[in-house]
mmCIF file of C-alpha atoms and ligand atoms in Angstrom:
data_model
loop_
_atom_site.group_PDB
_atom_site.id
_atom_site.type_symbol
_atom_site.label_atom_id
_atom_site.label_comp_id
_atom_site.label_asym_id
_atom_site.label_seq_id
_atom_site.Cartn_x
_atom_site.Cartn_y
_atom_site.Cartn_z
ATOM 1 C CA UNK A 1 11.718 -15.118 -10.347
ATOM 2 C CA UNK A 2 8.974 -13.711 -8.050
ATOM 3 C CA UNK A 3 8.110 -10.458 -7.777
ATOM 4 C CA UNK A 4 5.413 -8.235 -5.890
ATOM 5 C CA UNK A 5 4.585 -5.388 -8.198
ATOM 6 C CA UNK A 6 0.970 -5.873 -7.947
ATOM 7 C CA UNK A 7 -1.482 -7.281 -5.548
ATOM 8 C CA UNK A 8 -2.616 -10.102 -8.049
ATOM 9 C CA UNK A 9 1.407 -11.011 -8.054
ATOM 10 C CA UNK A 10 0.637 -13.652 -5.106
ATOM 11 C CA UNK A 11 -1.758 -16.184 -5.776
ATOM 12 C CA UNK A 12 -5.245 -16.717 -3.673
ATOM 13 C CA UNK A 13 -3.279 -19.563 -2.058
ATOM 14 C CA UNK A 14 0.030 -17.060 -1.351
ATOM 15 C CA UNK A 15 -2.287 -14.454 -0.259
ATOM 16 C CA UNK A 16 -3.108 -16.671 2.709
ATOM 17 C CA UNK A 17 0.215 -17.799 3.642
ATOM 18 C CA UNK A 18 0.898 -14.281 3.475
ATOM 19 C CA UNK A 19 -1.890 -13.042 6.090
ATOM 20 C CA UNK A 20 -0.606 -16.262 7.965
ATOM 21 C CA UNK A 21 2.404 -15.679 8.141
ATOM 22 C CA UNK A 22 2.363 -11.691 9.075
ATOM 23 C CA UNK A 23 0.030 -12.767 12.097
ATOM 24 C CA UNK A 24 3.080 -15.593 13.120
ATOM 25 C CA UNK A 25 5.885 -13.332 12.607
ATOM 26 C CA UNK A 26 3.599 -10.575 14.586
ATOM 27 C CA UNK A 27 3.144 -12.727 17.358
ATOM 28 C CA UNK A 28 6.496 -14.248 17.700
ATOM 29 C CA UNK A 29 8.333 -10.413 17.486
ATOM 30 C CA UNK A 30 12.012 -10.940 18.237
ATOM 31 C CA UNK A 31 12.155 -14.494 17.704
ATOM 32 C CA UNK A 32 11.942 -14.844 14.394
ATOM 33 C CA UNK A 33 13.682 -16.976 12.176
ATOM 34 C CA UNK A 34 16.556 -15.587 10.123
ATOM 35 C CA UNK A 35 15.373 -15.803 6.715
ATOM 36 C CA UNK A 36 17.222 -13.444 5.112
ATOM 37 C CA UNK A 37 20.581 -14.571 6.982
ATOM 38 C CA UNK A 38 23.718 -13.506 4.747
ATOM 39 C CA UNK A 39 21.233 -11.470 1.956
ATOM 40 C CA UNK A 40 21.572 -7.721 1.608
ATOM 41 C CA UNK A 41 17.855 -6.039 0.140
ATOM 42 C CA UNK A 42 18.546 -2.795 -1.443
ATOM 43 C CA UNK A 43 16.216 0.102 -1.004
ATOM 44 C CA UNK A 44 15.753 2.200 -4.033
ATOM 45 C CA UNK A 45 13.701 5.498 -3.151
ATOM 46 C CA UNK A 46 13.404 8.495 -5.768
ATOM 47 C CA UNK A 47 10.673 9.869 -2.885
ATOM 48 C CA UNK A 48 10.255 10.573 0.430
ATOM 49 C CA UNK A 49 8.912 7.867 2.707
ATOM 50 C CA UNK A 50 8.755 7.505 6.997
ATOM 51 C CA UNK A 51 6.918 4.236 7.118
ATOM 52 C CA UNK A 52 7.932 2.235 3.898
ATOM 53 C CA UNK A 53 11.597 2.386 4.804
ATOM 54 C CA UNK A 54 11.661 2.287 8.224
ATOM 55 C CA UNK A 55 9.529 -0.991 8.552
ATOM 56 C CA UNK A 56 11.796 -2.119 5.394
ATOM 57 C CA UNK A 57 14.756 -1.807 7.087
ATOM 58 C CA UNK A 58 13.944 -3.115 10.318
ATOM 59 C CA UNK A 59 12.112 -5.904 8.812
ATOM 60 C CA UNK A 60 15.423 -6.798 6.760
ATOM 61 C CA UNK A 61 17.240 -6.990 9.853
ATOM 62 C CA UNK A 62 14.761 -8.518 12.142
ATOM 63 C CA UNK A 63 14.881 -11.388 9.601
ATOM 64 C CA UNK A 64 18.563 -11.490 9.727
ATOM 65 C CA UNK A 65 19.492 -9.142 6.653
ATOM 66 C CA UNK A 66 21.212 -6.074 5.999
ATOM 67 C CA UNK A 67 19.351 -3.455 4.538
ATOM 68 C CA UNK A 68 21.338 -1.087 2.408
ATOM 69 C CA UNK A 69 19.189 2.490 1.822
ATOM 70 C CA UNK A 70 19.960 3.637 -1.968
ATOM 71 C CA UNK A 71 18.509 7.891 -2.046
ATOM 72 C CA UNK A 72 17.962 7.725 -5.792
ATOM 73 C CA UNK A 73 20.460 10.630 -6.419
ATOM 74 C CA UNK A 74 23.386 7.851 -4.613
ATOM 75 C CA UNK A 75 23.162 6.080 -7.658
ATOM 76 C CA UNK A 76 23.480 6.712 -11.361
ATOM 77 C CA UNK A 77 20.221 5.300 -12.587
ATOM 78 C CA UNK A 78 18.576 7.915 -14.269
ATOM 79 C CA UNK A 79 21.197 9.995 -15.218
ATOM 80 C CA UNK A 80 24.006 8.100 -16.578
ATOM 81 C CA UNK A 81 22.703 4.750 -16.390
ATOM 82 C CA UNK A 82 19.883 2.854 -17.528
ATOM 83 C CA UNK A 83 17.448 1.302 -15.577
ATOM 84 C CA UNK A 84 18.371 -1.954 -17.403
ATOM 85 C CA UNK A 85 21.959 -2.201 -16.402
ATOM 86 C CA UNK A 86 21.367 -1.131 -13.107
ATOM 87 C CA UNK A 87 18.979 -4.029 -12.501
ATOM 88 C CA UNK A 88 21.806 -6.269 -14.005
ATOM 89 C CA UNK A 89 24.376 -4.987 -11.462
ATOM 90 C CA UNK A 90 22.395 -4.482 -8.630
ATOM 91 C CA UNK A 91 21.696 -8.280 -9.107
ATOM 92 C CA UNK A 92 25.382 -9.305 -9.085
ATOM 93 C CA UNK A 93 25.584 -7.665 -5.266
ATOM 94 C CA UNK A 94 22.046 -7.942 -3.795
ATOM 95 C CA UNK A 95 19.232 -10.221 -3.198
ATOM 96 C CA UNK A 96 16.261 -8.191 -3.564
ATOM 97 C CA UNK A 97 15.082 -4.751 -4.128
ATOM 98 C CA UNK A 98 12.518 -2.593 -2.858
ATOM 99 C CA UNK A 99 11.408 0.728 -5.130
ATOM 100 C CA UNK A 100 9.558 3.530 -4.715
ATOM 101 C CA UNK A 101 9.622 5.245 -7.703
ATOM 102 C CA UNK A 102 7.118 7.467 -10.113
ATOM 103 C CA UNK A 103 6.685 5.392 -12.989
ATOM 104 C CA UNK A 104 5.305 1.795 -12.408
ATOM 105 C CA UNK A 105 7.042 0.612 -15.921
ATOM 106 C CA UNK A 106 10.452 1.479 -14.454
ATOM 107 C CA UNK A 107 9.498 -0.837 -11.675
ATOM 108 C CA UNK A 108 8.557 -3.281 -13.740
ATOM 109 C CA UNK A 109 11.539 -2.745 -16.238
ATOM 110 C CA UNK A 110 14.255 -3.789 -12.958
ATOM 111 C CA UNK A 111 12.444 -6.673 -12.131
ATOM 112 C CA UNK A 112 12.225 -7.909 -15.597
ATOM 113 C CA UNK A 113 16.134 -7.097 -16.468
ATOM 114 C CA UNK A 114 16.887 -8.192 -13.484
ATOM 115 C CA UNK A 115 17.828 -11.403 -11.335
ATOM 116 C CA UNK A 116 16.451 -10.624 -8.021
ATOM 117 C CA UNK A 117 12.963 -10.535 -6.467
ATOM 118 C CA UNK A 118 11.716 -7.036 -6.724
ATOM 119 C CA UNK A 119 9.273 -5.402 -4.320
ATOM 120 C CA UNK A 120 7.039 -2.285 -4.947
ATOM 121 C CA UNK A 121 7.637 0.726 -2.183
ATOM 122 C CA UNK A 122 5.265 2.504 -3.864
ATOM 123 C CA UNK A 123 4.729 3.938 -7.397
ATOM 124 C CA UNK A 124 2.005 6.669 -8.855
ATOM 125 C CA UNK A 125 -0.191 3.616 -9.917
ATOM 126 C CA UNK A 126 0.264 1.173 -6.947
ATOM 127 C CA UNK A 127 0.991 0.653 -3.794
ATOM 128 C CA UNK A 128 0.106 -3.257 -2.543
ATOM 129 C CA UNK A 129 2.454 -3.483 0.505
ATOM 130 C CA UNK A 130 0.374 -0.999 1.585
ATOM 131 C CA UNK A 131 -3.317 -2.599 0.766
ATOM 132 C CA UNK A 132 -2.161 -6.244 2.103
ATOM 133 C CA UNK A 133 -1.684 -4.229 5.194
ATOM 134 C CA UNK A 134 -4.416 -2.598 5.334
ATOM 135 C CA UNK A 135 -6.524 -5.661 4.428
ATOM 136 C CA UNK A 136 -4.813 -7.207 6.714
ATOM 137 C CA UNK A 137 -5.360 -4.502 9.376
ATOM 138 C CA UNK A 138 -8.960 -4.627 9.194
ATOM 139 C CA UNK A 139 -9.440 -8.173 9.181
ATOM 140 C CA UNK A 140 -7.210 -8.921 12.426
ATOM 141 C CA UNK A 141 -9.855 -6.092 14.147
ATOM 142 C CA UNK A 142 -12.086 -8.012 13.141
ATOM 143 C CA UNK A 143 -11.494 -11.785 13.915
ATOM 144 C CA UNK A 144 -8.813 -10.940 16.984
ATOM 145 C CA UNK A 145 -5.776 -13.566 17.362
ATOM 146 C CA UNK A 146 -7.347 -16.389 15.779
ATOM 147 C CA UNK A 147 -10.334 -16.131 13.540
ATOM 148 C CA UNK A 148 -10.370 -16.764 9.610
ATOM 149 C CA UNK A 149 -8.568 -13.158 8.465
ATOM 150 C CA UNK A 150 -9.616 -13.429 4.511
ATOM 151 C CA UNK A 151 -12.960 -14.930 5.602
ATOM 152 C CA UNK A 152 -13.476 -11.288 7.457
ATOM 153 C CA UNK A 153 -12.697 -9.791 4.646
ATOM 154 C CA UNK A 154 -15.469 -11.349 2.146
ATOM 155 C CA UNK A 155 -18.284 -9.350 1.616
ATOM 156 C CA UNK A 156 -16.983 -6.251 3.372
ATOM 157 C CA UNK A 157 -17.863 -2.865 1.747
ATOM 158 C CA UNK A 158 -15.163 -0.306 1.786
ATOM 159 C CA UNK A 159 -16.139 3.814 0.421
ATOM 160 C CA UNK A 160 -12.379 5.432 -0.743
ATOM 161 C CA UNK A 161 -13.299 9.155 -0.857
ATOM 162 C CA UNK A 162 -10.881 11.742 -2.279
ATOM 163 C CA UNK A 163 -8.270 11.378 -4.649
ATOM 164 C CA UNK A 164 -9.719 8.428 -6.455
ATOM 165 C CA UNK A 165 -7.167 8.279 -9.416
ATOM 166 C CA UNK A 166 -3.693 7.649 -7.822
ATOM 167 C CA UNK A 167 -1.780 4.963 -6.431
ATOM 168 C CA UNK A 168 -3.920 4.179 -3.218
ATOM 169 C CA UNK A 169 -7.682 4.506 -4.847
ATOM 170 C CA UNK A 170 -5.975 1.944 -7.714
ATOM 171 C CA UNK A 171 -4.353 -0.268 -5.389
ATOM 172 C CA UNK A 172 -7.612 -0.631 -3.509
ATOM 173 C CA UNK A 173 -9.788 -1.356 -6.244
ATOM 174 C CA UNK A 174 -7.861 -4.371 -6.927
ATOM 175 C CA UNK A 175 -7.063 -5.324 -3.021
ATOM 176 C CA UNK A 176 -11.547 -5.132 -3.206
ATOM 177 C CA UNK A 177 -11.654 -7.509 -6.125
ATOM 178 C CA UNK A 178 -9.049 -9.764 -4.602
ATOM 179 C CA UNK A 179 -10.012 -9.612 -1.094
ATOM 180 C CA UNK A 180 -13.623 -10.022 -2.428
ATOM 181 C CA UNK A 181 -14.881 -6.582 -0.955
ATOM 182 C CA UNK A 182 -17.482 -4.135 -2.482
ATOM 183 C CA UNK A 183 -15.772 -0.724 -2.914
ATOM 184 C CA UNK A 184 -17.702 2.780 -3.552
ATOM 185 C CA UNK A 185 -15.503 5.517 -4.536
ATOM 186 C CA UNK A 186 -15.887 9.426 -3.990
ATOM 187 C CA UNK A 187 -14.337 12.011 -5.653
ATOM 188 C CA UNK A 188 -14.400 15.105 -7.946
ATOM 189 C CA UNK A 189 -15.760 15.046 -11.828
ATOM 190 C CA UNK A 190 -12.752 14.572 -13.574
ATOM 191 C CA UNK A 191 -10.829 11.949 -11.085
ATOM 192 C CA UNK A 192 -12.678 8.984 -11.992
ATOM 193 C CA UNK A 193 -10.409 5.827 -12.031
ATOM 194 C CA UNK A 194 -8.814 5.480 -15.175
ATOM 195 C CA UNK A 195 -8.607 2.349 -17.885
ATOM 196 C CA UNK A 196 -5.122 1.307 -17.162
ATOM 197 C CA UNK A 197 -6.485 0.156 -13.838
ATOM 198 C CA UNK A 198 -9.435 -1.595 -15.426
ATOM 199 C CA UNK A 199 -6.712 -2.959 -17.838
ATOM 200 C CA UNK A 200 -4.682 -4.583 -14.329
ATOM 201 C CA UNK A 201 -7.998 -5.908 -13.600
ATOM 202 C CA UNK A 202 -8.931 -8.178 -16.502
ATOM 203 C CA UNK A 203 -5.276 -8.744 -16.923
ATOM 204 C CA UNK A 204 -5.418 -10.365 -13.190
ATOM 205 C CA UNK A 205 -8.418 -12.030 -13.516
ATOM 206 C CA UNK A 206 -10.582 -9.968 -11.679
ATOM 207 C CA UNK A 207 -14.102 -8.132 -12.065
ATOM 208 C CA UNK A 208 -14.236 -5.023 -13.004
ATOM 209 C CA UNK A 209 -17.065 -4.106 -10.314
ATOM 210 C CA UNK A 210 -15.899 -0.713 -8.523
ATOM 211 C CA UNK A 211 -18.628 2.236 -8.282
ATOM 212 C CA UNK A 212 -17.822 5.525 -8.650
ATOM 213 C CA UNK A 213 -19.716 8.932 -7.273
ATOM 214 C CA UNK A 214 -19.012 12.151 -6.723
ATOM 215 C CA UNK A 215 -21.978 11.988 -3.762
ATOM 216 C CA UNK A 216 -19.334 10.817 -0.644
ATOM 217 C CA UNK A 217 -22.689 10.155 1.800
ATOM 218 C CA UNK A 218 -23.256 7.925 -1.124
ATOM 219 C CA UNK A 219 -20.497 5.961 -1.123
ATOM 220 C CA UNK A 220 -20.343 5.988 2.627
ATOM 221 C CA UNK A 221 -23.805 4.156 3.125
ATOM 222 C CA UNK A 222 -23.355 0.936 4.560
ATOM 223 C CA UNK A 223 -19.550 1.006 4.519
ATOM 224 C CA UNK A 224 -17.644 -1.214 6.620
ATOM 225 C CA UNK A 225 -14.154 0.849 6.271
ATOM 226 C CA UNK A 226 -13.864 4.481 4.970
ATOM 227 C CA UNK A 227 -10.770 5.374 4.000
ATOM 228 C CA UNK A 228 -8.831 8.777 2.726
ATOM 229 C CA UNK A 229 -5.478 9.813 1.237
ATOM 230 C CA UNK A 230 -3.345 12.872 0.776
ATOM 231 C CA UNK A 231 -5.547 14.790 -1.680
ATOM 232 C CA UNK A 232 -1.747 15.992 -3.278
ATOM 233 C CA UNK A 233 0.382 12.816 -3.758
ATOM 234 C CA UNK A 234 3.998 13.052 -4.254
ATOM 235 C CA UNK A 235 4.718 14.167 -7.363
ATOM 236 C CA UNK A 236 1.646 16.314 -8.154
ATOM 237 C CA UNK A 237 2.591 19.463 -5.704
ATOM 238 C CA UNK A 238 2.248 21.338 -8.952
ATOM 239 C CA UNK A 239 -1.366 20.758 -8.980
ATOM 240 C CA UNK A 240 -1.927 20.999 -5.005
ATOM 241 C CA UNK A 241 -4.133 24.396 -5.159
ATOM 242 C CA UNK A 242 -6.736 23.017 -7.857
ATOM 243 C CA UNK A 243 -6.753 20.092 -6.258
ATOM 244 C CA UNK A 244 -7.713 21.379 -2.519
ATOM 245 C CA UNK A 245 -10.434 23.498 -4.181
ATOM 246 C CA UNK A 246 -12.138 19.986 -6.393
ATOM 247 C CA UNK A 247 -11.747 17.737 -3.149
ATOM 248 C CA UNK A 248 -12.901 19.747 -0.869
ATOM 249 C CA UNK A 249 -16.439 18.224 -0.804
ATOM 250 C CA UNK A 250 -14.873 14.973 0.290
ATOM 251 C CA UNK A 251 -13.518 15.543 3.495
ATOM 252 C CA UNK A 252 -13.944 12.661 6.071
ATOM 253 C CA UNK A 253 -16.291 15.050 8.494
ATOM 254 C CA UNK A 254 -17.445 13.208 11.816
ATOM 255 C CA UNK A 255 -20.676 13.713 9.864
ATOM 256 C CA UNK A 256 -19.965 11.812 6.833
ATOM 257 C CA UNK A 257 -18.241 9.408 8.862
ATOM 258 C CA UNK A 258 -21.172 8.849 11.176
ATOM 259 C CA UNK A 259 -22.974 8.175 7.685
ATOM 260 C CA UNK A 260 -21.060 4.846 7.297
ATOM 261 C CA UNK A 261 -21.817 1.751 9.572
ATOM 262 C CA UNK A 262 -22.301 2.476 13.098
ATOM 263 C CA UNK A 263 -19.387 0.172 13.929
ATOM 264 C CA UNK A 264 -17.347 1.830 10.458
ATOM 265 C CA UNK A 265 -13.499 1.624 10.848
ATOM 266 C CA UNK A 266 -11.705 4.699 10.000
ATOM 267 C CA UNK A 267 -8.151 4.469 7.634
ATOM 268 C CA UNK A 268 -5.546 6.183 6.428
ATOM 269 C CA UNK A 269 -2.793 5.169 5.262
ATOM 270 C CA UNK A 270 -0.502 8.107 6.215
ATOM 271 C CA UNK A 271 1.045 10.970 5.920
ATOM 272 C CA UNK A 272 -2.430 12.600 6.954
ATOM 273 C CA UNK A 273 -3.169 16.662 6.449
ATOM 274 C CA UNK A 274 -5.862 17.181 9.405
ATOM 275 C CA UNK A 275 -8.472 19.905 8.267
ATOM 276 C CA UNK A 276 -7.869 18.443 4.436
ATOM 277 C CA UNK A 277 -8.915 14.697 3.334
ATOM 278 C CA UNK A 278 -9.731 13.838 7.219
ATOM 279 C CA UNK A 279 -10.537 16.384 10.494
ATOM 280 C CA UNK A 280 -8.519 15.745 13.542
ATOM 281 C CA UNK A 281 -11.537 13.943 15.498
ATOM 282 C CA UNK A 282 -11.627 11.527 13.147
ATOM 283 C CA UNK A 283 -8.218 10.528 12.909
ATOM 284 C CA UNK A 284 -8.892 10.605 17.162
ATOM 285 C CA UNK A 285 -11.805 8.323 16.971
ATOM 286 C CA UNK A 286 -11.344 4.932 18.715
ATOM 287 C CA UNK A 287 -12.669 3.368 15.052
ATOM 288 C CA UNK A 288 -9.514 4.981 13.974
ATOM 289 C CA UNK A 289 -7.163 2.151 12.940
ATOM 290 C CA UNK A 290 -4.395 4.455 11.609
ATOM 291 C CA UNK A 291 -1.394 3.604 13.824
ATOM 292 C CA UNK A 292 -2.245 -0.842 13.706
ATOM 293 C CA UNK A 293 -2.249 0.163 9.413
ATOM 294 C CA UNK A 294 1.330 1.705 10.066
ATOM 295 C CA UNK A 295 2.581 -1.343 12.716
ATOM 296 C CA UNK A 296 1.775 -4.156 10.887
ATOM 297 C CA UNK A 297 3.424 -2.546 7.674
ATOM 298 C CA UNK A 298 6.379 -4.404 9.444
ATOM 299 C CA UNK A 299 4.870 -7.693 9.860
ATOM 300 C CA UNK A 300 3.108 -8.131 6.713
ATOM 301 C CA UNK A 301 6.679 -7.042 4.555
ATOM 302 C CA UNK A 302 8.225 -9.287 6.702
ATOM 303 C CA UNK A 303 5.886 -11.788 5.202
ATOM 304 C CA UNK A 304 5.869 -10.879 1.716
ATOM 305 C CA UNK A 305 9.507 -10.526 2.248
ATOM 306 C CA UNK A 306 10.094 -14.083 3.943
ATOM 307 C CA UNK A 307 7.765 -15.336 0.486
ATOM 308 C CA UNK A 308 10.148 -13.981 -1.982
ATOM 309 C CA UNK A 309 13.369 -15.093 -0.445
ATOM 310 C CA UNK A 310 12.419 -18.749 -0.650
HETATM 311 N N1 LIG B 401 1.993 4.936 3.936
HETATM 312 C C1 LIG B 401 3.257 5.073 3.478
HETATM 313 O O1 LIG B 401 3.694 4.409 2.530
HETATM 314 O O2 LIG B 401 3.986 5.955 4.189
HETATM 315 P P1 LIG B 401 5.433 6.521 3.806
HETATM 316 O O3 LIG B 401 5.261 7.437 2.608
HETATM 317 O O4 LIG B 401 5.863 7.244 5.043
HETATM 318 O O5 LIG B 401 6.331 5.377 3.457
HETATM 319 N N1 LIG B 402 -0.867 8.839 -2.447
HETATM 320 C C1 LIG B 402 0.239 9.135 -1.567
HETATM 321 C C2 LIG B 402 0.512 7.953 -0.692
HETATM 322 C C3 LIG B 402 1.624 8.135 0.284
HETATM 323 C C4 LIG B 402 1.879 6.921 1.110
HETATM 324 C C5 LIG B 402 1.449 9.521 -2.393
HETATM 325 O O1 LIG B 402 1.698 8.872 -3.422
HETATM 326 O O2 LIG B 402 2.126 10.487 -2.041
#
């Protein structure tokens, strides 16, 4: 059974067909085929979410499924039920799940007690459909319509300045390594990536090659992309004050963002706090890429989606 947990889950070959595929189903919007015809994909979400599961459930149904929305208090998994059974009767009514959840074990724990392909919506380690896009993203700014997208990628320095232990500073150090992107991160003593995502690394193959500063005009120098998230990720509102007062030094300023390339791309990969990670005239700049990251969220599940029902 596959699953996409992780961005090493597809192979180098998959990863293509992917990217291929997301530009196809992009270009041929409302004529796609019905993949997903008679399948229902359940949507599991124990957090908030505007983008996930809207392009989720309009992907679903653009593809010719149903898309049935599951608020994690509508069910009894965590309460009264374990995450085991759950997987086994979820599988017994649907054809595939996506999860946003807090821990990525429980993610991994329904796909492996499970029967059905299981996508990952986001957890506090990962979040690939998110860095596929983005990858994505970047490359089809690059190339336009036709070019070689993972051939635009190659090479391609990217600085990740902020909040450079959670789910999107992790899920870009190994969408660098695949992609085969250099990748400078900047953020606070103290939030230096941690050694279960050097762990995912060697476990997938991949070098272990990420820098890490807590200089952001550093890590900015020659970048290609420089990218920002919420400094307070779901979950961690406990810690929002501290955290505001460490990352402050790593706001995306027009200055520091003038310190990248001249031609830099600017992303995010929303919900954005203006005045926090990013000012407002960045997140204005035509380099801004913002709302193409949040568009082609649909195509490129679509994709990944169309991949797993085979
Ligand atoms: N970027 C992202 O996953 O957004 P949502 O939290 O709105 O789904
Ligand atoms: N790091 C953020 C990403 C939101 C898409 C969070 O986990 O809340």
């Amino acid at each position: 059974m596959k699953h996409f947990l992780k961005e090493t889950d597809f192979n180098p070959h998959e990863v293509a067909e992917v990217f291929a595929l997301a530009r196809e189903l992009k270009r041929k919007r409302g004529r796609n085929k019905p993949v997903l015809a008679n399948q229902t994909w359940a949507l599991i979400f124990s957090k908030a979410s505007t983008r996930t599961r809207v392009s989720f459930e309009v992907g679903i149904h653009e593809l010719g499924g149903h898309a049935l929305f599951l608020n994690k208090n509508d069910l009894h998994l965590g309460r009264s039920e374990s995450i085991a059974d759950t997987a086994r009767v979820l599988s017994r009514y649907v054809h595939g799940l996506v999860v946003r959840t807090y821990a990525h074990s429980d993610v991994e724990e329904l796909a492996r007690c499970g029967s059905i392909p299981v996508i990952n919506g986001l957890t506090d380690l990962l979040h690939p459909c998110q860095i596929y896009t983005d990858a994505f993203t970047a490359a089809e700014r690059w190339t336009g319509p036709k070019g070689d997208l993972l051939a635009a990628l190659r090479g391609r320095k990217i600085a990740f300045l902020g909040d450079t232990r959670f789910n999107m500073a992790n899920s870009w150090i190994m969408g660098a390594a695949l992609f085969g992107m250099q990748i400078a991160l900047a953020g606070p003593k103290g939030y230096a990536p941690g050694a279960q995502i050097k762990a995912l690394l060697k476990a997938g193959g991949l070098p272990v090659s990420f820098s890490f500063t807590t200089d952001p005009f550093e890590a900015v120098a020659g970048a290609d992309i420089v990218y920002t998230d919420v400094w307070t990720s779901m979950g961690l509102e406990g810690e929002a004050k501290q955290r505001v007062r460490d990352m402050r030094p790593f706001t995306v300023t027009e200055k520091l963002f003038a310190a990248a390339k001249p031609d830099a791309l600017f992303m995010h990969c929303l919900p954005a706090h203006p005045g926090e990670e990013v000012e407002q005239a960045v997140l204005d700049t035509p380099r801004s890429i913002i709302f193409d990251q949040a568009e082609n969220r649909l195509h490129v599940q679509k994709a990944i989606l169309s991949m797993l029902a085979r």
